[in-house]
CSV table of C-alpha atoms in Angstrom, one decimal:
chain,number,residue,atom,x,y,z
A,1,UNK,CA,157.5,81.8,-111.7
A,2,UNK,CA,155.4,81.9,-108.0
A,3,UNK,CA,152.8,79.3,-108.9
A,4,UNK,CA,152.0,77.7,-105.6
A,5,UNK,CA,153.4,80.5,-103.6
A,6,UNK,CA,150.7,82.6,-101.7
A,7,UNK,CA,151.8,86.6,-101.3
A,8,UNK,CA,149.9,89.3,-99.1
A,9,UNK,CA,149.8,92.8,-101.1
A,10,UNK,CA,148.7,95.9,-98.8
A,11,UNK,CA,147.0,98.5,-100.3
A,12,UNK,CA,146.6,96.4,-103.7
A,13,UNK,CA,143.5,97.9,-104.9
A,14,UNK,CA,145.5,101.2,-106.8
A,15,UNK,CA,148.9,102.4,-107.2
A,16,UNK,CA,152.2,100.4,-106.8
A,17,UNK,CA,150.4,97.8,-104.7
A,18,UNK,CA,147.8,97.1,-108.0
A,19,UNK,CA,150.4,96.9,-110.3
A,20,UNK,CA,152.3,95.0,-108.2
A,21,UNK,CA,149.3,92.5,-108.1
A,22,UNK,CA,148.9,92.2,-111.8
A,23,UNK,CA,152.7,91.5,-112.2
A,24,UNK,CA,152.4,88.8,-109.4
A,25,UNK,CA,149.7,86.9,-111.1
A,26,UNK,CA,151.0,86.9,-114.5
A,27,UNK,CA,153.7,85.1,-112.8
A,28,UNK,CA,151.2,82.2,-111.2
A,29,UNK,CA,151.0,83.5,-107.8
A,30,UNK,CA,148.3,83.7,-105.2
A,31,UNK,CA,147.6,87.0,-104.2
A,32,UNK,CA,145.8,88.4,-101.0
A,33,UNK,CA,144.6,91.9,-101.9
A,34,UNK,CA,144.7,93.6,-98.3
A,35,UNK,CA,142.4,96.7,-98.6
A,36,UNK,CA,140.1,99.3,-96.6
A,37,UNK,CA,137.6,99.7,-99.6
A,38,UNK,CA,135.8,96.7,-100.4
A,39,UNK,CA,133.9,98.4,-103.2
A,40,UNK,CA,137.2,99.9,-105.2
A,41,UNK,CA,138.7,96.6,-104.1
A,42,UNK,CA,136.2,95.1,-106.3
A,43,UNK,CA,136.6,97.3,-108.4
A,44,UNK,CA,140.4,97.2,-109.0
A,45,UNK,CA,139.9,93.2,-109.2
A,46,UNK,CA,138.1,93.5,-112.3
A,47,UNK,CA,140.7,95.5,-113.6
A,48,UNK,CA,143.6,93.5,-112.7
A,49,UNK,CA,142.2,90.3,-113.7
A,50,UNK,CA,141.6,91.9,-117.1
A,51,UNK,CA,145.3,93.1,-117.4
A,52,UNK,CA,146.7,89.6,-115.8
A,53,UNK,CA,145.4,87.7,-118.6
A,54,UNK,CA,144.2,84.3,-119.2
A,55,UNK,CA,146.0,82.1,-117.4
A,56,UNK,CA,147.3,83.7,-114.5
A,57,UNK,CA,147.2,83.4,-110.4
A,58,UNK,CA,144.7,83.9,-108.1
A,59,UNK,CA,143.5,86.6,-106.5
A,60,UNK,CA,141.2,87.2,-103.2
A,61,UNK,CA,140.4,90.4,-101.0
A,62,UNK,CA,140.4,90.7,-97.6
A,63,UNK,CA,139.6,93.8,-95.3
A,64,UNK,CA,142.2,95.6,-93.4
A,65,UNK,CA,142.1,98.6,-92.1
A,66,UNK,CA,145.6,99.5,-91.2
A,67,UNK,CA,144.4,102.8,-89.1
A,68,UNK,CA,142.7,100.3,-86.8
A,69,UNK,CA,145.0,97.9,-84.3
A,70,UNK,CA,141.1,96.0,-84.2
A,71,UNK,CA,141.1,95.5,-87.7
A,72,UNK,CA,144.8,94.4,-88.0
A,73,UNK,CA,143.6,91.8,-85.3
A,74,UNK,CA,140.8,90.3,-87.3
A,75,UNK,CA,142.6,90.4,-90.4
A,76,UNK,CA,145.5,88.4,-89.1
A,77,UNK,CA,143.6,85.9,-86.9
A,78,UNK,CA,141.5,85.0,-90.3
A,79,UNK,CA,144.9,84.6,-92.5
A,80,UNK,CA,146.0,82.2,-89.6
A,81,UNK,CA,143.0,80.1,-89.4
A,82,UNK,CA,142.7,80.0,-93.3
A,83,UNK,CA,146.0,79.9,-94.6
A,84,UNK,CA,148.6,76.9,-94.4
A,85,UNK,CA,151.0,79.3,-95.5
A,86,UNK,CA,152.4,82.7,-96.6
A,87,UNK,CA,155.2,82.8,-98.9
A,88,UNK,CA,155.5,86.7,-99.2
A,89,UNK,CA,154.4,89.8,-97.1
A,90,UNK,CA,154.8,93.3,-98.6
A,91,UNK,CA,153.8,96.0,-96.8
A,92,UNK,CA,152.6,98.7,-99.3
A,93,UNK,CA,150.2,100.4,-98.5
A,94,UNK,CA,150.5,104.1,-97.5
A,95,UNK,CA,149.1,107.6,-96.8
A,96,UNK,CA,150.7,110.8,-98.0
A,97,UNK,CA,150.6,114.2,-96.4
A,98,UNK,CA,147.3,114.4,-95.0
A,99,UNK,CA,146.3,117.0,-93.1
A,100,UNK,CA,146.1,116.2,-89.6
A,101,UNK,CA,144.1,113.4,-88.5
A,102,UNK,CA,144.0,110.3,-85.8
A,103,UNK,CA,143.7,106.6,-86.5
A,104,UNK,CA,140.7,104.9,-84.5
A,105,UNK,CA,143.5,104.2,-81.8
A,106,UNK,CA,144.3,107.9,-81.4
A,107,UNK,CA,147.6,107.6,-83.4
A,108,UNK,CA,148.8,110.3,-86.2
A,109,UNK,CA,147.6,108.9,-89.1
A,110,UNK,CA,150.5,109.2,-91.2
A,111,UNK,CA,152.7,107.2,-88.5
A,112,UNK,CA,149.7,105.2,-87.7
A,113,UNK,CA,149.0,103.6,-90.8
A,114,UNK,CA,152.2,103.8,-92.5
A,115,UNK,CA,154.4,102.5,-89.6
A,116,UNK,CA,151.9,101.3,-86.6
A,117,UNK,CA,149.7,99.2,-88.6
A,118,UNK,CA,152.7,97.6,-90.8
A,119,UNK,CA,154.3,97.0,-87.4
A,120,UNK,CA,151.8,95.2,-86.0
A,121,UNK,CA,150.5,93.2,-88.9
A,122,UNK,CA,153.9,92.1,-89.7
A,123,UNK,CA,154.3,90.8,-86.0
A,124,UNK,CA,150.8,88.9,-86.0
A,125,UNK,CA,152.2,86.8,-89.0
A,126,UNK,CA,155.6,86.2,-88.1
A,127,UNK,CA,155.0,82.7,-86.7
A,128,UNK,CA,153.0,81.8,-90.0
A,129,UNK,CA,155.9,83.2,-92.1
A,130,UNK,CA,158.6,81.9,-89.9
A,131,UNK,CA,156.3,78.0,-90.8
A,132,UNK,CA,156.4,79.1,-94.4
A,133,UNK,CA,160.2,79.5,-95.0
A,134,UNK,CA,161.8,80.2,-97.0
A,135,UNK,CA,159.9,83.5,-97.1
A,136,UNK,CA,160.2,87.1,-97.5
A,137,UNK,CA,159.1,90.6,-96.0
A,138,UNK,CA,159.0,93.5,-98.1
A,139,UNK,CA,158.7,96.8,-96.7
A,140,UNK,CA,158.1,99.8,-99.1
A,141,UNK,CA,159.9,102.8,-97.8
A,142,UNK,CA,160.3,106.3,-99.8
A,143,UNK,CA,163.5,108.3,-100.5
A,144,UNK,CA,162.1,111.0,-98.5
A,145,UNK,CA,163.0,109.2,-95.5
A,146,UNK,CA,166.0,111.6,-95.8
A,147,UNK,CA,164.2,114.6,-94.8
A,148,UNK,CA,162.9,112.7,-91.8
A,149,UNK,CA,164.0,112.7,-87.8
A,150,UNK,CA,162.6,110.4,-85.1
A,151,UNK,CA,161.6,112.5,-82.5
A,152,UNK,CA,160.5,110.3,-79.3
A,153,UNK,CA,159.3,112.9,-77.3
A,154,UNK,CA,156.0,113.8,-80.2
A,155,UNK,CA,155.8,110.5,-82.2
A,156,UNK,CA,152.3,111.6,-82.0
A,157,UNK,CA,152.8,115.1,-83.7
A,158,UNK,CA,150.8,116.5,-80.7
A,159,UNK,CA,153.3,119.5,-80.2
A,160,UNK,CA,153.7,120.4,-83.9
A,161,UNK,CA,152.5,118.8,-87.2
A,162,UNK,CA,154.1,119.5,-90.5
A,163,UNK,CA,152.1,116.7,-93.0
A,164,UNK,CA,155.3,116.7,-95.4
A,165,UNK,CA,157.6,115.8,-92.1
A,166,UNK,CA,155.7,113.2,-90.4
A,167,UNK,CA,155.5,111.4,-93.7
A,168,UNK,CA,159.1,111.5,-94.4
A,169,UNK,CA,158.9,110.2,-90.3
A,170,UNK,CA,156.9,107.6,-91.3
A,171,UNK,CA,158.8,106.4,-94.0
A,172,UNK,CA,162.2,106.6,-91.9
A,173,UNK,CA,160.4,104.6,-89.4
A,174,UNK,CA,159.7,101.7,-92.2
A,175,UNK,CA,163.2,101.6,-92.6
A,176,UNK,CA,164.5,101.6,-89.4
A,177,UNK,CA,161.7,98.7,-88.7
A,178,UNK,CA,162.9,96.5,-91.4
A,179,UNK,CA,166.5,96.9,-90.2
A,180,UNK,CA,165.4,95.8,-86.6
A,181,UNK,CA,163.3,92.9,-88.0
A,182,UNK,CA,166.1,91.9,-90.3
A,183,UNK,CA,168.8,91.2,-87.2
A,184,UNK,CA,165.6,89.5,-84.7
A,185,UNK,CA,165.1,87.1,-88.3
A,186,UNK,CA,168.5,86.0,-88.6
A,187,UNK,CA,168.9,82.2,-89.4
A,188,UNK,CA,164.8,82.0,-89.5
A,189,UNK,CA,164.7,81.6,-93.4
A,190,UNK,CA,162.6,84.4,-93.7
A,191,UNK,CA,164.2,87.4,-95.7
A,192,UNK,CA,163.7,91.1,-94.8
A,193,UNK,CA,164.4,94.1,-97.5
A,194,UNK,CA,162.8,97.3,-97.6
A,195,UNK,CA,162.6,99.4,-101.1
A,196,UNK,CA,162.0,102.8,-102.5
A,197,UNK,CA,160.4,103.0,-105.7
A,198,UNK,CA,160.7,106.6,-106.8
A,199,UNK,CA,158.5,109.5,-107.6
A,200,UNK,CA,155.3,107.3,-109.4
A,201,UNK,CA,152.1,108.5,-110.8
A,202,UNK,CA,149.6,107.4,-108.1
A,203,UNK,CA,146.9,108.9,-106.4
A,204,UNK,CA,148.9,109.0,-103.2
A,205,UNK,CA,149.3,112.6,-103.2
A,206,UNK,CA,145.3,113.2,-103.0
A,207,UNK,CA,145.9,115.7,-100.1
A,208,UNK,CA,148.9,118.3,-102.0
A,209,UNK,CA,147.5,121.2,-103.3
A,210,UNK,CA,147.9,122.1,-106.7
A,211,UNK,CA,147.1,125.6,-107.9
A,212,UNK,CA,144.5,125.2,-110.8
A,213,UNK,CA,146.8,127.2,-113.0
A,214,UNK,CA,149.5,125.2,-112.7
A,215,UNK,CA,147.7,121.7,-112.8
A,216,UNK,CA,148.1,121.3,-116.5
A,217,UNK,CA,152.1,122.0,-115.9
A,218,UNK,CA,152.0,119.6,-113.5
A,219,UNK,CA,150.5,116.6,-115.1
A,220,UNK,CA,152.7,117.6,-118.3
A,221,UNK,CA,155.5,116.9,-115.9
A,222,UNK,CA,154.2,114.1,-114.0
A,223,UNK,CA,153.6,112.2,-117.4
A,224,UNK,CA,157.6,113.1,-118.6
A,225,UNK,CA,159.3,112.5,-115.7
A,226,UNK,CA,156.8,110.2,-113.0
A,227,UNK,CA,157.4,106.5,-113.0
A,228,UNK,CA,154.3,104.6,-114.2
A,229,UNK,CA,152.8,101.9,-111.6
A,230,UNK,CA,153.9,99.6,-113.6
A,231,UNK,CA,157.9,100.9,-113.2
A,232,UNK,CA,157.7,102.1,-109.6
A,233,UNK,CA,156.5,98.4,-109.0
A,234,UNK,CA,159.6,96.5,-110.6
A,235,UNK,CA,161.4,95.9,-107.5
A,236,UNK,CA,158.2,95.2,-105.2
A,237,UNK,CA,157.9,92.4,-107.9
A,238,UNK,CA,162.0,91.7,-107.8
A,239,UNK,CA,162.2,91.4,-104.1
A,240,UNK,CA,159.2,89.0,-104.0
A,241,UNK,CA,160.0,86.6,-107.0
A,242,UNK,CA,163.9,87.0,-108.0
A,243,UNK,CA,166.2,83.8,-107.1
A,244,UNK,CA,168.8,86.9,-106.9
A,245,UNK,CA,167.8,87.9,-104.1
A,246,UNK,CA,167.4,84.5,-102.1
A,247,UNK,CA,168.6,84.9,-98.6
A,248,UNK,CA,169.4,88.5,-99.0
A,249,UNK,CA,168.8,90.0,-95.5
A,250,UNK,CA,168.5,93.7,-94.6
A,251,UNK,CA,169.0,95.7,-97.4
A,252,UNK,CA,167.6,98.2,-99.3
A,253,UNK,CA,166.9,98.9,-102.9
A,254,UNK,CA,166.0,101.1,-105.5
A,255,UNK,CA,165.3,100.2,-109.2
A,256,UNK,CA,166.3,96.5,-108.5
A,257,UNK,CA,169.6,97.4,-106.9
A,258,UNK,CA,171.0,97.9,-103.5
A,259,UNK,CA,171.0,101.5,-102.4
A,260,UNK,CA,173.3,102.7,-99.7
A,261,UNK,CA,171.1,104.8,-97.0
A,262,UNK,CA,172.0,107.2,-94.6
A,263,UNK,CA,173.7,106.4,-91.4
A,264,UNK,CA,170.1,107.4,-89.5
A,265,UNK,CA,168.2,104.8,-91.4
A,266,UNK,CA,170.3,101.8,-90.0
A,267,UNK,CA,171.0,103.4,-86.3
A,268,UNK,CA,171.0,100.4,-84.1
A,269,UNK,CA,169.9,102.4,-81.3
A,270,UNK,CA,167.2,104.4,-82.7
A,271,UNK,CA,165.9,101.0,-84.3
A,272,UNK,CA,165.7,99.2,-81.2
A,273,UNK,CA,164.4,102.0,-79.2
A,274,UNK,CA,161.3,102.1,-81.8
A,275,UNK,CA,160.7,98.6,-82.0
A,276,UNK,CA,160.5,98.9,-78.1
A,277,UNK,CA,158.2,101.9,-78.1
A,278,UNK,CA,155.7,100.6,-81.2
A,279,UNK,CA,155.5,97.6,-79.0
A,280,UNK,CA,154.0,99.5,-76.3
A,281,UNK,CA,151.6,101.8,-78.8
A,282,UNK,CA,150.1,98.3,-80.6
A,283,UNK,CA,149.8,96.8,-77.4
A,284,UNK,CA,151.9,93.7,-78.0
A,285,UNK,CA,155.2,92.1,-76.2
A,286,UNK,CA,157.3,90.1,-78.4
C-alpha cells in the first residue's frame, strides 16, 4: 500500500503513465499527474478516478511541458513550495519518432523531451527527494536503446536526422542518466532504477505512418502481440511500490525482473560526459 506517499508521474494522462496512475491510486497513493495538456489531463482524471474505484488515493494535476526549460523550472518551484515530501518520481513521459522539430529552447524534440527535460526535472527535485528518503526515482526507457548511439558532435541532430535513431538515442540517454545518477546518489537513501516496458498499445506511435490497407492487419497484430497499457505499467508500479526493490540501486528491469543491458548503456565515461554536457545544455551546475 502507498497510503501517505506522494508520487509524481510525468505523462500521466495517457498510455503507460495513465495506467500507472490508476494502479498507484488503487494502492492509496497520492499521485501528482505532471502533464502538458490541461484539458486532456482533466479528461483522463475522470477516467482514472472511475477506474481506480472508491477508497482510492488522491490525484491532482500540475502543468509540466518537458519541451520548455522554463516550464520545468516553474513546475519544480511549485512542487518545492507546496509539497513537504516526494516519495517517488516516475520519469515516464516521452515522444516517439516525431518529425524533426525543436523544443522551446532549441533542442531536437525527442532528445529534449525524453532526456533533457527529465534530466532537469530530476536535478531540480533532488534535494526534496533526498530530504524525503527513503525515496525512489524511476526512469522509463525502451529496448530500442540498443539501436541508439550518443554522438556528442551532433546531439541536436542538426547534421542529420533519422526519427527512429533519434528516439533510440534518447532512450539510451535515459539509461546512461539513470546509471550516472545512481552512482551519485549512493548512500543518500534515494534509489534510481530504469525499466523497459516492452511493446505497448499506446498513442506514442502517433507519428508513425502506416499504409491505409495495412492498418487493419496492424491493428489485429497489435491486439495479439502488444501489451495493454495496464500490462506495460506493471514494472513501473513494481519499482514504485514493491519492498522487493527496497535499496536496489542502478538496475534496469523488464517484466518486474532485472535485465542485462548492453555495455554501452552502462559505460562510465559516456555517462559522465553526457551528464556534464546535459548540465550545460539545461544551464545548471551541480
